[in-house]
Amino acid sequence: MATIYKPLVVYLLNMDLRETLNLNFFRENGFIRKKCKSCGSYFWTLDEKRELCGDQPCVDFSFIGNPITKKPYTIDEMREEFLSYFESKGHTRIKPYPVVARWRKDIYLTIASIADFQPHVTSGQSKPPANPLVISQPSIRLNDLEEVGVSGKHLTIFEMMGHHAFNSRDNYIYWTEETTRYCHEFLTNRLGIEEKTITYKESIWEGGGNAGPCLEVLSGGLEVATLVFMSLVEDENGDFEIEGKRYSEMPLKVVDTGYGLERLTWVSRGTETIYDVLYPGVIEHIQNASKFAEPRYIYALADHTKCLAFMLGDGIVPSNVKAGYLARLMIRRSLRFMEHIGMNEPLFSLVDLHLRNLKKSFPHLYRARKRIEEILEIETEKYRETLTRGKRFVDKLLEKKKSIDVNSLIELYDAHGIHPEMVRRIAEERGLKIEIPENFDSLVAELHSKEKKGEEEEKIEIPELPETRTLYYEDAYLRKFRATVLWSGEVNGRKAVILDRTAFYPEGGGQPADTGKLLYDGREIKVVDVQKVNGVIIHYTDDIIPRDREVEGVIDWNRRYSLMKHHTATHIINSACRKVLGDHVWQAGSQLDVDMARFDFSHYRSLSSEDIKRIEKVANEIVRKGIDVIKEFLDRSEAEKRYGFILYQGGVPEGRTIRVVRIPDVDVEACGGTHLDNTSEVERIRIVRGERIQDGVDRVVFVAGKENVERMESKEKENLNRIVNKLSKRFVIKEIESDAGYVIQSISRMFSVPADRIERTIDKFLKDLPERARPIESKNVLDACDKLFKLWKKSRKEKKKIPEELINKLIENAEKLGEYRFVILRKPEDTAGYDAMALASELAREEKTIACINDGRGIVFSASEDIDIDLREIARKTGSILGGGGGGKKNLARCGGNKLDRIEKALEEARKMIVSQLIG
């Protein structure tokens, strides 16, 4: 046992692996250590004549058409062969983790089986779920996308089968000898691979913040397994350096093995490519449904659509950030490939083939079919919209730029969803050449595969003090307490007090800090803010207090209790969202306040009024059930074993022990906030509104507590009454709905405006409607708003239909500027009630015609295509006269500002600039 803790200086500093990997197993079984004549790597072999390491490109595949196992395997058979073998060797079989790495702060996707246990288990902070253990872990890597479908062996989605052992000083499991022996026995005795064809190539492995020596296991020219002896952890002050990173020794010594399930199945079948053995039915379907037989795209589609089955089935919601970005990248890449081969089926048709094939081994993916289908329909529509919008955008961009570099291509893709292929196609139409890196998709995937480091927080320096006793965890209902002052002074220019214990909750997890007062010697010191730094709680106050004084702390209880209601309600709302919308819902953020709170979560479409109504109903049912809220501190590994990774919805806390807040059969999360003891104390929950805050993320804003809800309902009724009064100018409303909040939310969605802009929007709509003799009958407020909106859209449409007689009249009365006709409308009423922009566009269809139109908010400019003039500069200069600015297109622009009393001056200045450009 002691040998595995021997310092690793020799092999790390000199890259000499002989000491660690010079195994008794190799010597006792007649293996020879050789140096590859092609790549220079050292390897172990039983074949004394072998001169090459057995890896590509040193050797070619030798198993194609010549399988190397004793019998052919299916994927399911190979997986079971591996898992059952290691179970027979004392390993506990554990279930695979999701492909979205919810337990990690640094990466978004699960990239290997060891990723399941980094960083908490490998650092010794948490116990492994079993020791030793065996697992077959679905993993996703997007760093070689351009090779998928081309190399014959690259995949984005694969299962890494691994057996892992976690060795500590008091618990030795096994290390290098046993690991290599197990591998050799499995490959030869179980699978029947001829042992002389197997080589063990020495190397160094690093990833996920850890490193160690490894053996790459090769047979038939293919790496089928890697045996890593993880013994180092990244440490900027560490003694050892590997590829520019510094490392120190780990407290644990971890056996990290990775056997390629798909690769082992491939060598057992000997097909031309790995895709032929994995996806024969999917490949056949694609070939039959496509117009062009291009193997690269067919193979890649077969792979990518399986990847999407796992991504979307495990709860990733496509978006422009984090794991959602990577899912959308794969969706759009698949859609492009379908276009390349002329395949017109929905993308879901291919994903569904995988879901059906995976149903037995991964039933949860099949259960998500309906959601996956809906997501892919939405994403396909977004992709098509991007193509339409993108062409116009790229056309405009190429007018200004003759070349576009890689960074600009990445920005175009990230900001606008425009792939370089579209840029290149449009550039070629213009006779321009755009260079695109072959690995562009891999490049952007890599850029978005890891969490970016945030801005460093303000450094807070305080004396070294013991951690503060947290009374708010011992009793969240404690309103007063006694404590001793350990230190008082200034922290970054603010007066502060540190106590030995406190019931004041420090800001964190979306919950604001408590406020209140500290009492001593008849004095009252206000507590205005509370923060926690390395276990020490700092009370920011309006004065300092002498050290060692006894003080009485008094919490602002009304504030705290309202925050407790809102925090517990946030957990309830989270559960209600999952029940109503689906288990893909994942918390994206929350913020509490005394009067209101918000909860942000991943979802693939905007919330409807009905969604909100159902979420609110489910939430209040939970409140009425009066369920106890259980708060407890648990060992991280025990908490994960009991509840899974749903614990980390609010983020991944540090440390071996985590605080878990659980509402049985409702919600469970690692959470450090203050909570009620029972859901009934929340009293009532009212959702004020739901909104889409960014692509892939929805928000519900809500109030909790009887008083807060009643105050909100009263305000909603007042708002609804004002809306009714405005509508009554043109509508007869037979009935006013009782649920004012629901009506206001529905109108907000109908008009696509925030609730506080509904009244102004109604005023605008009413003003734009033509006069009508009789009022319009409506059954209720929503019906009136619906009719108003439709009438307004119809009126707008009619205003955009410019009569030919009006155009003819304006052309006839136009001022002659040499060979050009100049139309100038100095007053808004000169448009005869028609939309100024539509009128200007229509005039631009006439030959050699230029127009300036006062629309009451500024000036609209247009020019026909046969006039060489740039109206954008004219719009900018005239806009400055109006106290604003201007812009638009070369032949259609507008300007505006807040100084409309200068409109005549602006028109004259515009005329002068036009005359100057046209006739000099």
Tab-separated table of N, CA, C and O in Angstrom, residues 96-181:
chain	number	residue	atom	x	y	z
A	96	PRO	N	-25.786	5.143	-14.509
A	96	PRO	CA	-25.103	6.279	-15.151
A	96	PRO	C	-25.683	7.611	-14.711
A	96	PRO	O	-26.861	7.705	-14.347
A	97	TYR	N	-24.856	8.639	-14.746
A	97	TYR	CA	-25.265	9.998	-14.421
A	97	TYR	C	-25.845	10.653	-15.684
A	97	TYR	O	-25.668	10.145	-16.793
A	98	PRO	N	-26.521	11.805	-15.556
A	98	PRO	CA	-27.013	12.509	-16.750
A	98	PRO	C	-25.854	13.022	-17.605
A	98	PRO	O	-24.725	13.171	-17.116
A	99	VAL	N	-26.124	13.307	-18.887
A	99	VAL	CA	-25.067	13.861	-19.747
A	99	VAL	C	-24.873	15.356	-19.511
A	99	VAL	O	-23.900	15.931	-19.986
A	100	VAL	N	-25.780	15.994	-18.791
A	100	VAL	CA	-25.573	17.387	-18.392
A	100	VAL	C	-25.031	17.357	-16.968
A	100	VAL	O	-25.636	16.780	-16.065
A	101	ALA	N	-23.846	17.939	-16.777
A	101	ALA	CA	-23.099	17.782	-15.518
A	101	ALA	C	-23.592	18.772	-14.463
A	101	ALA	O	-22.936	19.764	-14.156
A	102	ARG	N	-24.753	18.479	-13.881
A	102	ARG	CA	-25.386	19.388	-12.911
A	102	ARG	C	-24.541	19.581	-11.653
A	102	ARG	O	-24.705	20.577	-10.949
A	103	TRP	N	-23.695	18.611	-11.332
A	103	TRP	CA	-22.917	18.637	-10.101
A	103	TRP	C	-21.579	19.379	-10.275
A	103	TRP	O	-20.815	19.489	-9.324
A	104	ARG	N	-21.317	19.875	-11.491
A	104	ARG	CA	-20.031	20.525	-11.778
A	104	ARG	C	-20.227	22.014	-11.988
A	104	ARG	O	-21.206	22.457	-12.590
A	105	LYS	N	-19.256	22.801	-11.553
A	105	LYS	CA	-19.266	24.247	-11.789
A	105	LYS	C	-18.452	24.621	-13.017
A	105	LYS	O	-18.578	25.725	-13.528
A	106	ASP	N	-17.586	23.705	-13.469
A	106	ASP	CA	-16.596	24.076	-14.480
A	106	ASP	C	-16.961	23.629	-15.892
A	106	ASP	O	-16.541	24.242	-16.871
A	107	ILE	N	-17.728	22.534	-16.029
A	107	ILE	CA	-18.085	22.036	-17.364
A	107	ILE	C	-19.595	21.844	-17.431
A	107	ILE	O	-20.270	21.737	-16.396
A	108	TYR	N	-20.121	21.803	-18.651
A	108	TYR	CA	-21.569	21.669	-18.836
A	108	TYR	C	-22.002	20.245	-19.171
A	108	TYR	O	-23.110	19.846	-18.843
A	109	LEU	N	-21.138	19.494	-19.860
A	109	LEU	CA	-21.488	18.149	-20.294
A	109	LEU	C	-20.604	17.115	-19.608
A	109	LEU	O	-19.444	17.383	-19.282
A	110	THR	N	-21.161	15.928	-19.408
A	110	THR	CA	-20.392	14.816	-18.844
A	110	THR	C	-19.504	14.257	-19.946
A	110	THR	O	-19.999	13.758	-20.951
A	111	ILE	N	-18.192	14.351	-19.754
A	111	ILE	CA	-17.260	13.999	-20.833
A	111	ILE	C	-16.563	12.659	-20.618
A	111	ILE	O	-15.865	12.173	-21.497
A	112	ALA	N	-16.761	12.059	-19.437
A	112	ALA	CA	-16.130	10.768	-19.134
A	112	ALA	C	-16.735	10.243	-17.844
A	112	ALA	O	-17.369	10.994	-17.089
A	113	SER	N	-16.496	8.973	-17.538
A	113	SER	CA	-17.055	8.426	-16.295
A	113	SER	C	-16.423	9.083	-15.069
A	113	SER	O	-17.097	9.295	-14.059
A	114	ILE	N	-15.143	9.441	-15.139
A	114	ILE	CA	-14.498	10.060	-13.975
A	114	ILE	C	-15.078	11.437	-13.690
A	114	ILE	O	-15.039	11.924	-12.554
A	115	ALA	N	-15.668	12.082	-14.715
A	115	ALA	CA	-16.295	13.391	-14.515
A	115	ALA	C	-17.432	13.313	-13.503
A	115	ALA	O	-17.774	14.314	-12.861
A	116	ASP	N	-18.011	12.113	-13.340
A	116	ASP	CA	-19.077	11.936	-12.350
A	116	ASP	C	-18.566	12.201	-10.939
A	116	ASP	O	-19.346	12.580	-10.050
A	117	PHE	N	-17.281	11.993	-10.727
A	117	PHE	CA	-16.735	12.018	-9.364
A	117	PHE	C	-15.795	13.199	-9.113
A	117	PHE	O	-15.225	13.320	-8.036
A	118	GLN	N	-15.618	14.021	-10.141
A	118	GLN	CA	-14.823	15.242	-9.953
A	118	GLN	C	-15.778	16.400	-9.681
A	118	GLN	O	-16.852	16.480	-10.278
A	119	PRO	N	-15.432	17.349	-8.835
A	119	PRO	CA	-14.218	17.380	-8.001
A	119	PRO	C	-14.429	16.824	-6.597
A	119	PRO	O	-13.484	16.637	-5.852
A	120	HIS	N	-15.691	16.554	-6.208
A	120	HIS	CA	-15.964	16.324	-4.789
A	120	HIS	C	-15.422	14.997	-4.270
A	120	HIS	O	-14.859	14.933	-3.171
A	121	VAL	N	-15.557	13.920	-5.066
A	121	VAL	CA	-15.050	12.623	-4.610
A	121	VAL	C	-13.541	12.556	-4.767
A	121	VAL	O	-12.821	12.151	-3.842
A	122	THR	N	-13.034	12.978	-5.920
A	122	THR	CA	-11.589	12.874	-6.161
A	122	THR	C	-10.783	13.763	-5.221
A	122	THR	O	-9.614	13.496	-4.962
A	123	SER	N	-11.403	14.825	-4.691
A	123	SER	CA	-10.693	15.706	-3.760
A	123	SER	C	-10.753	15.189	-2.325
A	123	SER	O	-10.082	15.715	-1.444
A	124	GLY	N	-11.575	14.151	-2.094
A	124	GLY	CA	-11.712	13.622	-0.739
A	124	GLY	C	-12.791	14.315	0.066
A	124	GLY	O	-13.037	13.960	1.220
A	125	GLN	N	-13.472	15.313	-0.533
A	125	GLN	CA	-14.524	16.020	0.192
A	125	GLN	C	-15.745	15.141	0.414
A	125	GLN	O	-16.480	15.317	1.368
A	126	SER	N	-15.972	14.223	-0.513
A	126	SER	CA	-17.179	13.415	-0.481
A	126	SER	C	-16.832	11.956	-0.709
A	126	SER	O	-15.871	11.644	-1.415
A	127	LYS	N	-17.599	11.058	-0.109
A	127	LYS	CA	-17.365	9.627	-0.314
A	127	LYS	C	-17.913	9.207	-1.672
A	127	LYS	O	-18.931	9.726	-2.124
A	128	PRO	N	-17.277	8.223	-2.313
A	128	PRO	CA	-17.831	7.703	-3.568
A	128	PRO	C	-19.123	6.935	-3.288
A	128	PRO	O	-19.325	6.450	-2.168
A	129	PRO	N	-20.016	6.802	-4.283
A	129	PRO	CA	-21.255	6.059	-4.066
A	129	PRO	C	-21.017	4.582	-3.772
A	129	PRO	O	-21.869	3.916	-3.192
A	130	ALA	N	-19.860	4.073	-4.176
A	130	ALA	CA	-19.430	2.711	-3.851
A	130	ALA	C	-17.928	2.668	-4.083
A	130	ALA	O	-17.376	3.501	-4.795
A	131	ASN	N	-17.257	1.683	-3.483
A	131	ASN	CA	-15.792	1.622	-3.640
A	131	ASN	C	-15.306	0.195	-3.442
A	131	ASN	O	-15.379	-0.322	-2.327
A	132	PRO	N	-14.889	-0.469	-4.532
A	132	PRO	CA	-14.796	0.012	-5.915
A	132	PRO	C	-16.169	-0.043	-6.601
A	132	PRO	O	-17.095	-0.664	-6.101
A	133	LEU	N	-16.244	0.605	-7.754
A	133	LEU	CA	-17.506	0.640	-8.480
A	133	LEU	C	-17.263	0.422	-9.974
A	133	LEU	O	-16.148	0.569	-10.457
A	134	VAL	N	-18.347	0.082	-10.684
A	134	VAL	CA	-18.283	-0.062	-12.131
A	134	VAL	C	-19.500	0.648	-12.727
A	134	VAL	O	-20.591	0.620	-12.149
A	135	ILE	N	-19.304	1.282	-13.878
A	135	ILE	CA	-20.347	2.113	-14.479
A	135	ILE	C	-20.167	2.130	-15.995
A	135	ILE	O	-19.041	1.967	-16.487
A	136	SER	N	-21.252	2.315	-16.725
A	136	SER	CA	-21.166	2.596	-18.161
A	136	SER	C	-21.821	3.961	-18.363
A	136	SER	O	-23.047	4.085	-18.289
A	137	GLN	N	-21.011	4.980	-18.572
A	137	GLN	CA	-21.466	6.374	-18.534
A	137	GLN	C	-21.604	6.988	-19.928
A	137	GLN	O	-20.595	7.154	-20.629
A	138	PRO	N	-22.841	7.327	-20.362
A	138	PRO	CA	-22.981	8.099	-21.598
A	138	PRO	C	-22.221	9.420	-21.482
A	138	PRO	O	-22.370	10.139	-20.482
A	139	SER	N	-21.403	9.713	-22.476
A	139	SER	CA	-20.538	10.892	-22.434
A	139	SER	C	-20.614	11.628	-23.767
A	139	SER	O	-20.831	11.012	-24.815
A	140	ILE	N	-20.425	12.948	-23.703
A	140	ILE	CA	-20.488	13.761	-24.921
A	140	ILE	C	-19.229	14.611	-25.016
A	140	ILE	O	-18.865	15.296	-24.057
A	141	ARG	N	-18.598	14.549	-26.191
A	141	ARG	CA	-17.451	15.429	-26.475
A	141	ARG	C	-17.650	16.032	-27.859
A	141	ARG	O	-17.919	15.306	-28.818
A	142	LEU	N	-17.498	17.337	-27.926
A	142	LEU	CA	-17.739	18.044	-29.187
A	142	LEU	C	-16.467	18.698	-29.721
A	142	LEU	O	-16.533	19.652	-30.497
A	143	ASN	N	-15.311	18.186	-29.300
A	143	ASN	CA	-14.048	18.830	-29.680
A	143	ASN	C	-13.492	18.354	-31.022
A	143	ASN	O	-12.540	18.922	-31.542
A	144	ASP	N	-14.100	17.300	-31.604
A	144	ASP	CA	-13.635	16.801	-32.911
A	144	ASP	C	-14.810	16.657	-33.881
A	144	ASP	O	-14.918	15.659	-34.600
A	145	LEU	N	-15.676	17.623	-33.913
A	145	LEU	CA	-16.897	17.518	-34.717
A	145	LEU	C	-16.609	17.277	-36.197
A	145	LEU	O	-17.330	16.525	-36.864
A	146	GLU	N	-15.553	17.906	-36.715
A	146	GLU	CA	-15.270	17.780	-38.149
A	146	GLU	C	-14.798	16.367	-38.518
A	146	GLU	O	-14.818	15.984	-39.686
A	147	GLU	N	-14.399	15.569	-37.520
A	147	GLU	CA	-13.951	14.199	-37.780
A	147	GLU	C	-15.109	13.194	-37.779
A	147	GLU	O	-14.982	12.093	-38.299
A	148	VAL	N	-16.236	13.602	-37.158
A	148	VAL	CA	-17.367	12.674	-37.054
A	148	VAL	C	-17.969	12.450	-38.441
A	148	VAL	O	-18.300	13.392	-39.146
A	149	GLY	N	-18.094	11.205	-38.820
A	149	GLY	CA	-18.607	10.870	-40.146
A	149	GLY	C	-17.518	10.768	-41.194
A	149	GLY	O	-17.752	10.286	-42.295
A	150	VAL	N	-16.308	11.229	-40.847
A	150	VAL	CA	-15.190	11.230	-41.799
A	150	VAL	C	-14.161	10.163	-41.434
A	150	VAL	O	-13.749	9.369	-42.274
A	151	SER	N	-13.758	10.124	-40.163
A	151	SER	CA	-12.666	9.233	-39.753
A	151	SER	C	-13.087	7.770	-39.659
A	151	SER	O	-12.252	6.874	-39.692
A	152	GLY	N	-14.384	7.545	-39.525
A	152	GLY	CA	-14.857	6.174	-39.345
A	152	GLY	C	-14.900	5.744	-37.902
A	152	GLY	O	-15.490	4.705	-37.573
A	153	LYS	N	-14.273	6.514	-36.980
A	153	LYS	CA	-14.218	6.100	-35.575
A	153	LYS	C	-14.679	7.174	-34.594
A	153	LYS	O	-14.979	6.872	-33.434
A	154	HIS	N	-14.738	8.447	-35.035
A	154	HIS	CA	-15.078	9.527	-34.098
A	154	HIS	C	-16.580	9.605	-33.840
A	154	HIS	O	-17.391	9.458	-34.757
A	155	LEU	N	-16.923	9.867	-32.587
A	155	LEU	CA	-18.312	9.994	-32.159
A	155	LEU	C	-18.452	11.234	-31.274
A	155	LEU	O	-17.486	11.652	-30.635
A	156	THR	N	-19.645	11.792	-31.235
A	156	THR	CA	-19.911	12.858	-30.248
A	156	THR	C	-20.501	12.261	-28.981
A	156	THR	O	-20.276	12.752	-27.890
A	157	ILE	N	-21.278	11.180	-29.131
A	157	ILE	CA	-21.920	10.527	-27.980
A	157	ILE	C	-21.403	9.094	-27.892
A	157	ILE	O	-21.394	8.365	-28.890
A	158	PHE	N	-20.937	8.723	-26.720
A	158	PHE	CA	-20.401	7.379	-26.533
A	158	PHE	C	-20.573	6.998	-25.070
A	158	PHE	O	-20.800	7.863	-24.213
A	159	GLU	N	-20.481	5.719	-24.795
A	159	GLU	CA	-20.504	5.272	-23.399
A	159	GLU	C	-19.096	4.894	-22.976
A	159	GLU	O	-18.448	4.068	-23.623
A	160	MET	N	-18.658	5.543	-21.891
A	160	MET	CA	-17.357	5.194	-21.343
A	160	MET	C	-17.589	4.229	-20.185
A	160	MET	O	-18.154	4.612	-19.158
A	161	MET	N	-17.196	2.993	-20.404
A	161	MET	CA	-17.305	2.000	-19.329
A	161	MET	C	-16.068	2.139	-18.445
A	161	MET	O	-14.944	2.179	-18.950
A	162	GLY	N	-16.300	2.209	-17.143
A	162	GLY	CA	-15.160	2.398	-16.252
A	162	GLY	C	-15.306	1.636	-14.959
A	162	GLY	O	-16.409	1.490	-14.428
A	163	HIS	N	-14.183	1.114	-14.466
A	163	HIS	CA	-14.165	0.610	-13.086
A	163	HIS	C	-13.241	1.549	-12.321
A	163	HIS	O	-12.164	1.936	-12.808
A	164	HIS	N	-13.691	1.974	-11.147
A	164	HIS	CA	-12.982	2.999	-10.386
A	164	HIS	C	-12.750	2.529	-8.958
A	164	HIS	O	-13.618	1.895	-8.351
A	165	ALA	N	-11.571	2.885	-8.461
A	165	ALA	CA	-11.240	2.603	-7.064
A	165	ALA	C	-10.643	3.870	-6.460
A	165	ALA	O	-9.831	4.551	-7.105
A	166	PHE	N	-11.032	4.186	-5.233
A	166	PHE	CA	-10.611	5.421	-4.576
A	166	PHE	C	-9.805	5.037	-3.337
A	166	PHE	O	-10.354	4.628	-2.311
A	167	ASN	N	-8.483	5.137	-3.465
A	167	ASN	CA	-7.567	4.699	-2.412
A	167	ASN	C	-7.220	5.850	-1.484
A	167	ASN	O	-6.814	6.927	-1.941
A	168	SER	N	-7.364	5.610	-0.189
A	168	SER	CA	-6.925	6.587	0.806
A	168	SER	C	-5.919	5.911	1.725
A	168	SER	O	-5.696	4.694	1.634
A	169	ARG	N	-5.346	6.682	2.639
A	169	ARG	CA	-4.327	6.096	3.529
A	169	ARG	C	-4.930	5.003	4.422
A	169	ARG	O	-4.259	4.060	4.809
A	170	ASP	N	-6.205	5.172	4.813
A	170	ASP	CA	-6.796	4.134	5.660
A	170	ASP	C	-7.629	3.118	4.893
A	170	ASP	O	-8.199	2.251	5.517
A	171	ASN	N	-7.788	3.280	3.591
A	171	ASN	CA	-8.646	2.355	2.840
A	171	ASN	C	-8.046	2.082	1.453
A	171	ASN	O	-8.376	2.745	0.482
A	172	TYR	N	-7.166	1.085	1.421
A	172	TYR	CA	-6.542	0.710	0.145
A	172	TYR	C	-7.453	-0.274	-0.578
A	172	TYR	O	-7.855	-1.297	-0.013
A	173	ILE	N	-7.779	0.011	-1.825
A	173	ILE	CA	-8.639	-0.878	-2.615
A	173	ILE	C	-7.762	-1.643	-3.608
A	173	ILE	O	-7.567	-2.839	-3.467
A	174	TYR	N	-7.274	-1.014	-4.625
A	174	TYR	CA	-6.260	-1.595	-5.533
A	174	TYR	C	-5.673	-0.474	-6.368
A	174	TYR	O	-6.207	0.634	-6.447
A	175	TRP	N	-4.542	-0.761	-7.028
A	175	TRP	CA	-3.818	0.292	-7.752
A	175	TRP	C	-3.368	-0.256	-9.107
A	175	TRP	O	-4.129	-0.928	-9.798
A	176	THR	N	-2.155	-0.010	-9.500
A	176	THR	CA	-1.699	-0.274	-10.862
A	176	THR	C	-1.721	-1.755	-11.240
A	176	THR	O	-2.136	-2.124	-12.335
A	177	GLU	N	-1.253	-2.599	-10.329
A	177	GLU	CA	-1.121	-4.027	-10.646
A	177	GLU	C	-2.484	-4.654	-10.942
A	177	GLU	O	-2.685	-5.287	-11.983
A	178	GLU	N	-3.413	-4.473	-9.980
A	178	GLU	CA	-4.717	-5.103	-10.123
A	178	GLU	C	-5.488	-4.525	-11.314
A	178	GLU	O	-6.185	-5.263	-12.033
A	179	THR	N	-5.346	-3.221	-11.525
A	179	THR	CA	-6.063	-2.557	-12.618
A	179	THR	C	-5.657	-3.170	-13.956
A	179	THR	O	-6.502	-3.489	-14.799
A	180	THR	N	-4.352	-3.310	-14.153
A	180	THR	CA	-3.850	-3.851	-15.420
A	180	THR	C	-4.218	-5.332	-15.566
A	180	THR	O	-4.572	-5.798	-16.660
A	181	ARG	N	-4.168	-6.065	-14.456
A	181	ARG	CA	-4.517	-7.488	-14.491
A	181	ARG	C	-5.996	-7.665	-14.875
A	181	ARG	O	-6.341	-8.507	-15.690
